[in-house]
Amino acid sequence: MLRLKPSFFTGTLHHLSFILPSAPRFINPSYVRVSRIRAMSSHIVGYPRIGPKRELKFALESFWDGKTNAEELQKVAKDIRVSMWKQMASAGTKFIPSNTFSYYDQVLDTTAMLGAVPPRYGWVGGEIGFDVYFSMARGNAVVPAMEMTKWFDTNYHFIVPELSPDLKFTYASHKAVVEYKEAKELGIETVPVLVGPVSYLLLSKPAKGVDKSFSPLSLLGKIIPVYKEVLAELKAAGATWVQFDEPTLVLDLESHQLKAFIDVYEQLEETLSGISVILETYFADLPADAYKMVTSLKAVSAIGLDLVRGEKTLELIKNLGFPSDKYLFAGVVDGKNIWANDLEASLETLKTLESIVGKEKLMVSTSCSLMHTAVDLLNETKLDDEIKSWLAFAAQKILEVNALANALAGEKDGEFFSANSAAQESRKSSARVKDEAVQEAASALRGSDHRRATPVTARLEAQQRKLNLPMLPTTTIGSFPQTIDVRRLRREYKTNKITEEEYVEAIKEEIKKVVKIQEELDIDVLVHGEPERNDMVEYFGEQLKGFAFTVNGWVQSYGSRCVKPPIIYGDVSRPNPMTVFWSKAAQSITTRPMKGMLTGPVTILNWSFVRNDQPRFETCYQIALAIKNEVEDLEACGIQVIQIDEAALREGLPLRKSEQAFYLDWAVHSFRIANCGVKDTTQIHTHMCYSNFNDIIHSIIDMDADVITIENSRSNEKLLSVFREGVKYGAGIGPGVYDIHSPRIPTTEEIADRINQVLAVLERNVVWVNPDCGLKTRKYSEVKPALTNMVAAAKLLRTELASAK
């Protein structure tokens, strides 16, 4: 349990109180009967923890702002946990997870459990409280946050553990046990879920200053005693099952890494006596060597395998068999997308598995945690009935799992399955899904690589003659703070409380304010601040054909940050210009270059719920053509700098190396399609954030952008190491000089130091100065001083560099 220091917290949270219904949610009458049957072979890997309408987000932000206290935050959190447990229990789920709720991140929860707190946070022992926990996640006025990066190939971000050889581990957060007991008091038996010890270490990094030869995996012997304490306490509390999430098993691991799994579970075997263990994997199929190792582990009672993203999993089981002494938790219901399961096809897969592993040993499960999908389809009022019939959010996926488990047990609900089959057929035959002209245009793209004719060095010279920028030019990434007034303005326009004319004038005033701020700060290349945009993907999707949108289809990205991914259900095209009006208006009020701001095709794809009835690259090419039209319209109206964000390019990289080259080929091609038609003097920027880019640096170079701005500060300049190792990058580059996901304001000296680190490995004439990411989530009281210091640092170094000539 996270114990708190009450003196830190004041205020009330009454306006955030809510009661979540404990009854299951139904999307058609046939679900009622399914929900009343106890599915003895059903399992859910994990469930969304944000609440049906982002209750956790609002509670966290109210708490961080000092408007509410810790007890009120905990009350909201408990209501969410109780609701989801009751929902799964009412639906008949046998294996219900606990400890999948988190105030910020499950890996950070594990760091707290192990007492692996970096020294800079001043923790002196005892149960870790919110002050230390949130400082690690967000930083504070004195020290920066821990690094944040993408969770495998999802848009979820986790807090990267920082470990050192002399770190002392201690059992410092009893959250897993507290939440298990909490569910048990409700009469609900749960399966406590822990991030597995090997995956935790493989996802960690050496702390700053630690010798590069240090491997976090060498700390296994030190963290096992803490895991043993946790397991002993869970067993004493009555737990009979526990789930270890070991998703790193789907990666291309080396032999010594695979051996670590054997060593760990052998060491835990005695402690696990009396507890059945589910070893859960997801996001891909297991390599054959990992599969053989996992199926041989004596301490493991059940193995969870992904049969959705793991396209080779079924063949793997057929070819290598499955041990008779273990349960198979078959992940046949997609936890990463929102399409309704093809129940008949899944049932056939399950019957095939049943013939191999046996009826009593087969459990029906989700492919991964449902935290990567939206919460409940019944919260949606905007989707039309046809599209709604094609979908299943987390609440509906619970019912799908139980329906399949019941059917496998001989209790097939004919009405439920018939309704599902009708929806599958409706989607295949719907006229709104296919557009022959779009498909033909996308197919024609494969014959060319769509590369700009002039080399980037020559383009940069032409652009500099036109733009006349100083050394170390300053810019921001795109968005400025989305204030309460800005959000209210958009909301009033959508609900027809103000006219279009009133809305346009108000947005223009906000743009004028943002432009004035940047001119006063003396920023070189400006942005309009994006006040008209709700989200960098949703905004574009709303104007593209082939997209649908939800009201409450929120998914957690990190902490309190939630996104509402659009649904790509059909062929994509651009009926009208999307950003030209606002970019043209913004450029008209300044003589400085104004960036046209676009989201790139790969990011729109990867941050949407994508149709699963055609290859992803075909959909991406369609989006690329739509963005290409927008780029050329922006250029035609006088915009000289156009940024095409590809923040999610790395995110879509397949987890297995053998599949990565194909993805990178079509992803990079899609970006080039979007901008290949512009003049040499039009400067194309792109932006990437919060991923490990070093292993794809050559693909980033192949994108052929004129300037790339990229996250760098929170990861302790990890990006710069690739240039120290000799990679040559001739285009403009702006490694982020401060972390915008922390409220902390960096000093001028600190930013100057970061710029100098960049200049140590890159030529001064290609370096840009910018924050890590957009400023949407920050307050003006944080943004203005941070940008003031950033510009001051750039000017300081310009003077020093000029005098050193």
Short mmCIF file of C-alpha atoms in Angstrom, two decimals, residues 220-540:
data_model
loop_
_atom_site.label_atom_id
_atom_site.label_comp_id
_atom_site.label_asym_id
_atom_site.label_seq_id
_atom_site.Cartn_x
_atom_site.Cartn_y
_atom_site.Cartn_z
CA LEU A 220 18.56 -11.21 -10.24
CA GLY A 221 19.96 -12.68 -7.06
CA LYS A 222 19.23 -9.44 -5.23
CA ILE A 223 15.61 -9.00 -6.27
CA ILE A 224 14.52 -12.64 -5.82
CA PRO A 225 14.35 -12.30 -2.00
CA VAL A 226 11.86 -9.44 -2.37
CA TYR A 227 9.71 -11.45 -4.77
CA LYS A 228 9.80 -14.30 -2.26
CA GLU A 229 8.53 -11.95 0.46
CA VAL A 230 5.69 -10.79 -1.77
CA LEU A 231 4.71 -14.34 -2.70
CA ALA A 232 4.84 -15.51 0.91
CA GLU A 233 2.57 -12.65 1.94
CA LEU A 234 0.14 -13.37 -0.90
CA LYS A 235 0.06 -17.04 0.03
CA ALA A 236 -0.60 -16.16 3.67
CA ALA A 237 -3.48 -13.95 2.52
CA GLY A 238 -5.04 -16.92 0.70
CA ALA A 239 -3.91 -16.49 -2.91
CA THR A 240 -3.89 -19.78 -4.80
CA TRP A 241 -2.90 -18.40 -8.22
CA VAL A 242 -0.42 -15.69 -9.21
CA GLN A 243 0.36 -14.29 -12.66
CA PHE A 244 3.87 -13.30 -13.70
CA ASP A 245 3.90 -11.07 -16.78
CA GLU A 246 7.05 -11.89 -18.75
CA PRO A 247 6.45 -10.18 -22.10
CA THR A 248 10.17 -9.97 -22.92
CA LEU A 249 9.97 -13.68 -23.77
CA VAL A 250 8.57 -12.75 -27.19
CA LEU A 251 11.76 -10.85 -28.06
CA ASP A 252 14.90 -12.25 -29.70
CA LEU A 253 16.71 -13.13 -26.49
CA GLU A 254 20.23 -14.43 -26.11
CA SER A 255 20.95 -17.76 -24.47
CA HIS A 256 22.10 -16.25 -21.17
CA GLN A 257 18.88 -14.21 -20.99
CA LEU A 258 16.76 -17.32 -21.51
CA LYS A 259 18.78 -19.10 -18.86
CA ALA A 260 17.87 -16.33 -16.42
CA PHE A 261 14.23 -17.43 -16.62
CA ILE A 262 15.22 -20.97 -15.72
CA ASP A 263 17.33 -19.77 -12.78
CA VAL A 264 14.64 -17.44 -11.42
CA TYR A 265 11.76 -19.86 -11.49
CA GLU A 266 13.92 -22.61 -10.02
CA GLN A 267 14.81 -20.28 -7.14
CA LEU A 268 11.14 -19.39 -6.65
CA GLU A 269 9.90 -22.98 -6.84
CA GLU A 270 9.93 -23.67 -3.10
CA THR A 271 8.23 -20.38 -2.26
CA LEU A 272 5.62 -21.08 -4.92
CA SER A 273 4.65 -24.40 -3.35
CA GLY A 274 0.88 -24.23 -2.89
CA ILE A 275 0.47 -21.45 -5.48
CA SER A 276 -0.29 -22.09 -9.15
CA VAL A 277 1.66 -19.82 -11.49
CA ILE A 278 0.49 -18.35 -14.79
CA LEU A 279 3.47 -17.22 -16.85
CA GLU A 280 1.90 -14.68 -19.19
CA THR A 281 3.37 -13.58 -22.54
CA TYR A 282 1.88 -11.26 -25.15
CA PHE A 283 2.32 -9.05 -28.23
CA ALA A 284 3.87 -11.79 -30.39
CA ASP A 285 4.51 -15.52 -30.61
CA LEU A 286 7.36 -17.04 -28.62
CA PRO A 287 10.54 -17.97 -30.48
CA ALA A 288 10.96 -21.75 -30.55
CA ASP A 289 13.84 -21.76 -28.04
CA ALA A 290 11.84 -19.61 -25.60
CA TYR A 291 8.79 -21.84 -26.04
CA LYS A 292 10.80 -24.96 -25.25
CA MET A 293 12.29 -23.31 -22.18
CA VAL A 294 8.98 -22.00 -20.83
CA THR A 295 7.15 -25.28 -21.26
CA SER A 296 9.87 -27.03 -19.26
CA LEU A 297 9.67 -24.80 -16.16
CA LYS A 298 8.57 -26.92 -13.20
CA ALA A 299 7.38 -23.97 -11.10
CA VAL A 300 5.00 -22.80 -13.83
CA SER A 301 1.48 -24.27 -13.83
CA ALA A 302 0.06 -22.39 -16.81
CA ILE A 303 1.37 -20.50 -19.84
CA GLY A 304 -0.43 -17.56 -21.43
CA LEU A 305 0.16 -17.26 -25.17
CA ASP A 306 -0.97 -14.59 -27.65
CA LEU A 307 -2.84 -16.16 -30.56
CA VAL A 308 -3.77 -12.81 -32.15
CA ARG A 309 -0.45 -11.00 -32.65
CA GLY A 310 1.29 -14.34 -32.27
CA GLU A 311 0.42 -15.50 -35.76
CA LYS A 312 2.74 -18.51 -35.49
CA THR A 313 1.63 -19.60 -32.01
CA LEU A 314 -0.84 -22.23 -33.16
CA GLU A 315 1.70 -23.84 -35.49
CA LEU A 316 4.27 -23.72 -32.71
CA ILE A 317 1.99 -25.70 -30.41
CA LYS A 318 1.11 -28.14 -33.16
CA ASN A 319 4.74 -28.76 -34.07
CA LEU A 320 6.32 -28.79 -30.61
CA GLY A 321 3.40 -30.05 -28.56
CA PHE A 322 2.31 -28.84 -25.13
CA PRO A 323 3.18 -30.34 -21.73
CA SER A 324 0.42 -32.45 -20.18
CA ASP A 325 1.06 -31.06 -16.70
CA LYS A 326 0.36 -27.43 -17.62
CA TYR A 327 -2.65 -25.30 -18.51
CA LEU A 328 -2.74 -23.30 -21.71
CA PHE A 329 -4.27 -19.84 -21.36
CA ALA A 330 -5.12 -19.19 -25.00
CA GLY A 331 -5.24 -15.48 -25.89
CA VAL A 332 -7.77 -15.54 -28.72
CA VAL A 333 -9.61 -12.28 -27.93
CA ASP A 334 -7.63 -9.25 -29.13
CA GLY A 335 -6.56 -6.98 -26.28
CA LYS A 336 -4.98 -4.34 -28.54
CA ASN A 337 -7.80 -3.53 -30.94
CA ILE A 338 -11.51 -2.81 -30.77
CA TRP A 339 -12.95 -5.10 -33.44
CA ALA A 340 -15.49 -7.68 -32.34
CA ASN A 341 -14.02 -11.15 -32.19
CA ASP A 342 -14.93 -13.58 -34.96
CA LEU A 343 -16.34 -16.05 -32.45
CA GLU A 344 -16.78 -18.94 -34.86
CA ALA A 345 -13.18 -18.65 -36.09
CA SER A 346 -11.89 -18.41 -32.51
CA LEU A 347 -13.94 -21.40 -31.47
CA GLU A 348 -12.39 -23.46 -34.25
CA THR A 349 -8.93 -22.41 -33.05
CA LEU A 350 -9.84 -23.39 -29.50
CA LYS A 351 -11.12 -26.77 -30.62
CA THR A 352 -7.84 -27.39 -32.42
CA LEU A 353 -5.97 -26.49 -29.24
CA GLU A 354 -8.28 -28.67 -27.18
CA SER A 355 -7.32 -31.67 -29.30
CA ILE A 356 -3.68 -31.03 -28.41
CA VAL A 357 -3.72 -29.94 -24.76
CA GLY A 358 -6.94 -31.57 -23.54
CA LYS A 359 -10.29 -30.13 -22.51
CA GLU A 360 -9.44 -29.69 -18.83
CA LYS A 361 -6.18 -27.90 -19.56
CA LEU A 362 -7.46 -25.21 -21.95
CA MET A 363 -8.45 -21.74 -20.69
CA VAL A 364 -9.85 -18.94 -22.86
CA SER A 365 -8.12 -15.60 -22.44
CA THR A 366 -7.39 -12.22 -23.92
CA SER A 367 -4.26 -11.82 -26.04
CA CYS A 368 -2.87 -9.22 -23.62
CA SER A 369 -4.17 -6.77 -21.03
CA LEU A 370 -7.32 -4.93 -22.11
CA MET A 371 -5.72 -1.68 -20.92
CA HIS A 372 -4.74 -1.08 -24.56
CA THR A 373 -8.36 -0.86 -25.68
CA ALA A 374 -11.24 1.45 -24.77
CA VAL A 375 -13.33 0.68 -21.69
CA ASP A 376 -17.00 0.20 -22.63
CA LEU A 377 -18.88 0.45 -25.91
CA LEU A 378 -22.11 1.30 -24.08
CA ASN A 379 -20.62 4.67 -23.15
CA GLU A 380 -20.68 5.60 -26.84
CA THR A 381 -23.45 7.80 -28.22
CA LYS A 382 -21.67 9.12 -31.30
CA LEU A 383 -21.05 5.89 -33.22
CA ASP A 384 -23.78 4.76 -35.59
CA ASP A 385 -25.40 1.36 -35.10
CA GLU A 386 -23.67 -0.30 -38.07
CA ILE A 387 -20.15 0.55 -36.97
CA LYS A 388 -21.02 -0.11 -33.33
CA SER A 389 -22.06 -3.66 -34.23
CA TRP A 390 -18.53 -4.29 -35.55
CA LEU A 391 -16.82 -3.33 -32.28
CA ALA A 392 -16.01 -4.67 -28.82
CA PHE A 393 -14.36 -2.61 -26.09
CA ALA A 394 -12.94 -4.06 -22.88
CA ALA A 395 -16.33 -4.65 -21.23
CA GLN A 396 -17.57 -6.48 -24.32
CA LYS A 397 -14.36 -8.48 -24.67
CA ILE A 398 -14.96 -9.92 -21.20
CA LEU A 399 -18.27 -11.24 -22.51
CA GLU A 400 -16.61 -12.60 -25.64
CA VAL A 401 -14.07 -14.53 -23.55
CA ASN A 402 -16.82 -16.02 -21.42
CA ALA A 403 -19.01 -16.82 -24.44
CA LEU A 404 -16.14 -18.76 -26.01
CA ALA A 405 -15.36 -20.54 -22.75
CA ASN A 406 -19.00 -21.55 -22.38
CA ALA A 407 -19.19 -22.73 -25.99
CA LEU A 408 -16.05 -24.80 -25.49
CA ALA A 409 -17.74 -26.38 -22.46
CA GLY A 410 -20.79 -27.31 -24.55
CA GLU A 411 -22.92 -24.32 -23.51
CA LYS A 412 -22.85 -22.41 -26.80
CA ASP A 413 -25.28 -19.49 -26.94
CA GLY A 414 -26.73 -19.66 -30.44
CA GLU A 415 -28.27 -16.20 -30.35
CA PHE A 416 -25.02 -14.60 -29.20
CA PHE A 417 -22.97 -16.36 -31.88
CA SER A 418 -25.55 -15.62 -34.60
CA ALA A 419 -25.52 -11.92 -33.79
CA ASN A 420 -21.73 -11.97 -33.94
CA SER A 421 -21.71 -13.73 -37.32
CA ALA A 422 -24.20 -11.21 -38.73
CA ALA A 423 -21.97 -8.34 -37.60
CA GLN A 424 -18.92 -9.97 -39.21
CA GLU A 425 -20.79 -10.33 -42.50
CA SER A 426 -22.12 -6.75 -42.32
CA ARG A 427 -18.60 -5.42 -42.04
CA LYS A 428 -17.34 -7.44 -44.99
CA SER A 429 -20.12 -6.31 -47.30
CA SER A 430 -20.65 -2.70 -46.22
CA ALA A 431 -20.36 -0.19 -49.07
CA ARG A 432 -18.76 2.37 -46.75
CA VAL A 433 -15.63 0.23 -46.27
CA LYS A 434 -14.31 0.06 -49.86
CA ASP A 435 -13.34 2.88 -52.23
CA GLU A 436 -11.94 1.48 -55.48
CA ALA A 437 -10.33 4.77 -56.55
CA VAL A 438 -8.41 5.04 -53.27
CA GLN A 439 -7.27 1.44 -53.46
CA GLU A 440 -6.01 1.87 -57.02
CA ALA A 441 -4.10 5.07 -56.13
CA ALA A 442 -2.46 3.38 -53.14
CA SER A 443 -1.53 0.29 -55.16
CA ALA A 444 0.18 2.45 -57.78
CA LEU A 445 2.60 3.80 -55.17
CA ARG A 446 4.63 0.62 -54.93
CA GLY A 447 6.57 1.25 -58.13
CA SER A 448 8.60 4.22 -56.84
CA ASP A 449 10.49 5.16 -53.69
CA HIS A 450 9.17 8.78 -53.84
CA ARG A 451 12.41 10.44 -52.84
CA ARG A 452 13.04 14.18 -53.33
CA ALA A 453 15.41 14.67 -56.26
CA THR A 454 17.87 17.08 -54.60
CA PRO A 455 20.18 15.86 -51.78
CA VAL A 456 19.38 17.19 -48.31
CA THR A 457 22.60 19.22 -48.00
CA ALA A 458 21.75 21.20 -51.14
CA ARG A 459 18.17 21.64 -49.98
CA LEU A 460 19.31 23.01 -46.62
CA GLU A 461 21.48 25.60 -48.37
CA ALA A 462 18.54 26.73 -50.51
CA GLN A 463 16.28 26.89 -47.47
CA GLN A 464 18.80 28.91 -45.46
CA ARG A 465 19.06 31.48 -48.24
CA LYS A 466 15.31 31.92 -48.04
CA LEU A 467 14.74 31.62 -44.28
CA ASN A 468 17.96 33.36 -43.08
CA LEU A 469 17.94 31.64 -39.68
CA PRO A 470 20.64 32.21 -37.03
CA MET A 471 23.02 29.54 -35.81
CA LEU A 472 21.28 27.16 -33.38
CA PRO A 473 17.77 28.20 -34.50
CA THR A 474 15.07 27.86 -31.85
CA THR A 475 11.61 26.41 -32.28
CA THR A 476 8.97 24.42 -30.41
CA ILE A 477 7.38 21.14 -31.37
CA GLY A 478 3.86 22.37 -32.16
CA SER A 479 1.26 22.61 -29.42
CA PHE A 480 1.02 25.27 -26.72
CA PRO A 481 -0.88 24.87 -23.42
CA GLN A 482 -4.47 23.75 -23.85
CA THR A 483 -6.02 25.96 -21.20
CA ILE A 484 -9.45 25.49 -19.66
CA ASP A 485 -10.69 28.36 -21.82
CA VAL A 486 -9.42 26.75 -25.03
CA ARG A 487 -11.01 23.42 -24.21
CA ARG A 488 -14.27 25.12 -23.25
CA LEU A 489 -14.27 27.02 -26.53
CA ARG A 490 -14.02 23.84 -28.59
CA ARG A 491 -16.66 22.17 -26.45
CA GLU A 492 -19.09 25.08 -26.86
CA TYR A 493 -18.59 25.04 -30.61
CA LYS A 494 -19.23 21.29 -30.84
CA THR A 495 -22.40 21.62 -28.79
CA ASN A 496 -23.63 24.60 -30.88
CA LYS A 497 -23.47 27.04 -27.97
CA ILE A 498 -21.49 29.45 -30.11
CA THR A 499 -21.60 30.11 -33.83
CA GLU A 500 -18.88 29.15 -36.30
CA GLU A 501 -18.02 32.83 -36.73
CA GLU A 502 -17.60 33.27 -32.96
CA TYR A 503 -15.47 30.12 -32.77
CA VAL A 504 -13.19 31.16 -35.63
CA GLU A 505 -12.61 34.63 -34.18
CA ALA A 506 -11.87 33.21 -30.72
CA ILE A 507 -9.37 30.69 -32.11
CA LYS A 508 -7.71 33.43 -34.15
CA GLU A 509 -7.30 35.47 -30.95
CA GLU A 510 -5.70 32.50 -29.21
CA ILE A 511 -3.31 32.05 -32.14
CA LYS A 512 -2.41 35.75 -31.96
CA LYS A 513 -1.62 35.34 -28.26
CA VAL A 514 0.63 32.33 -28.92
CA VAL A 515 2.42 34.07 -31.77
CA LYS A 516 2.97 37.19 -29.65
CA ILE A 517 4.44 35.10 -26.82
CA GLN A 518 6.90 33.45 -29.20
CA GLU A 519 7.91 36.76 -30.78
CA GLU A 520 8.48 38.27 -27.34
CA LEU A 521 10.58 35.26 -26.39
CA ASP A 522 12.49 35.74 -29.69
CA ILE A 523 11.90 32.19 -30.97
CA ASP A 524 13.07 31.86 -34.57
CA VAL A 525 10.58 29.45 -36.20
CA LEU A 526 7.07 29.77 -34.82
CA VAL A 527 4.05 27.53 -34.40
CA HIS A 528 0.41 28.56 -34.14
CA GLY A 529 -0.12 26.50 -30.95
CA GLU A 530 -2.88 24.21 -32.29
CA PRO A 531 -5.76 25.58 -30.16
CA GLU A 532 -8.26 24.19 -32.67
CA ARG A 533 -7.01 20.62 -32.18
CA ASN A 534 -8.29 18.16 -29.62
CA ASP A 535 -5.62 15.57 -30.41
CA MET A 536 -2.86 15.29 -32.99
CA VAL A 537 -4.45 12.21 -34.58
CA GLU A 538 -8.14 12.67 -33.88
CA TYR A 539 -8.11 16.16 -35.39
CA PHE A 540 -7.00 14.79 -38.75
#
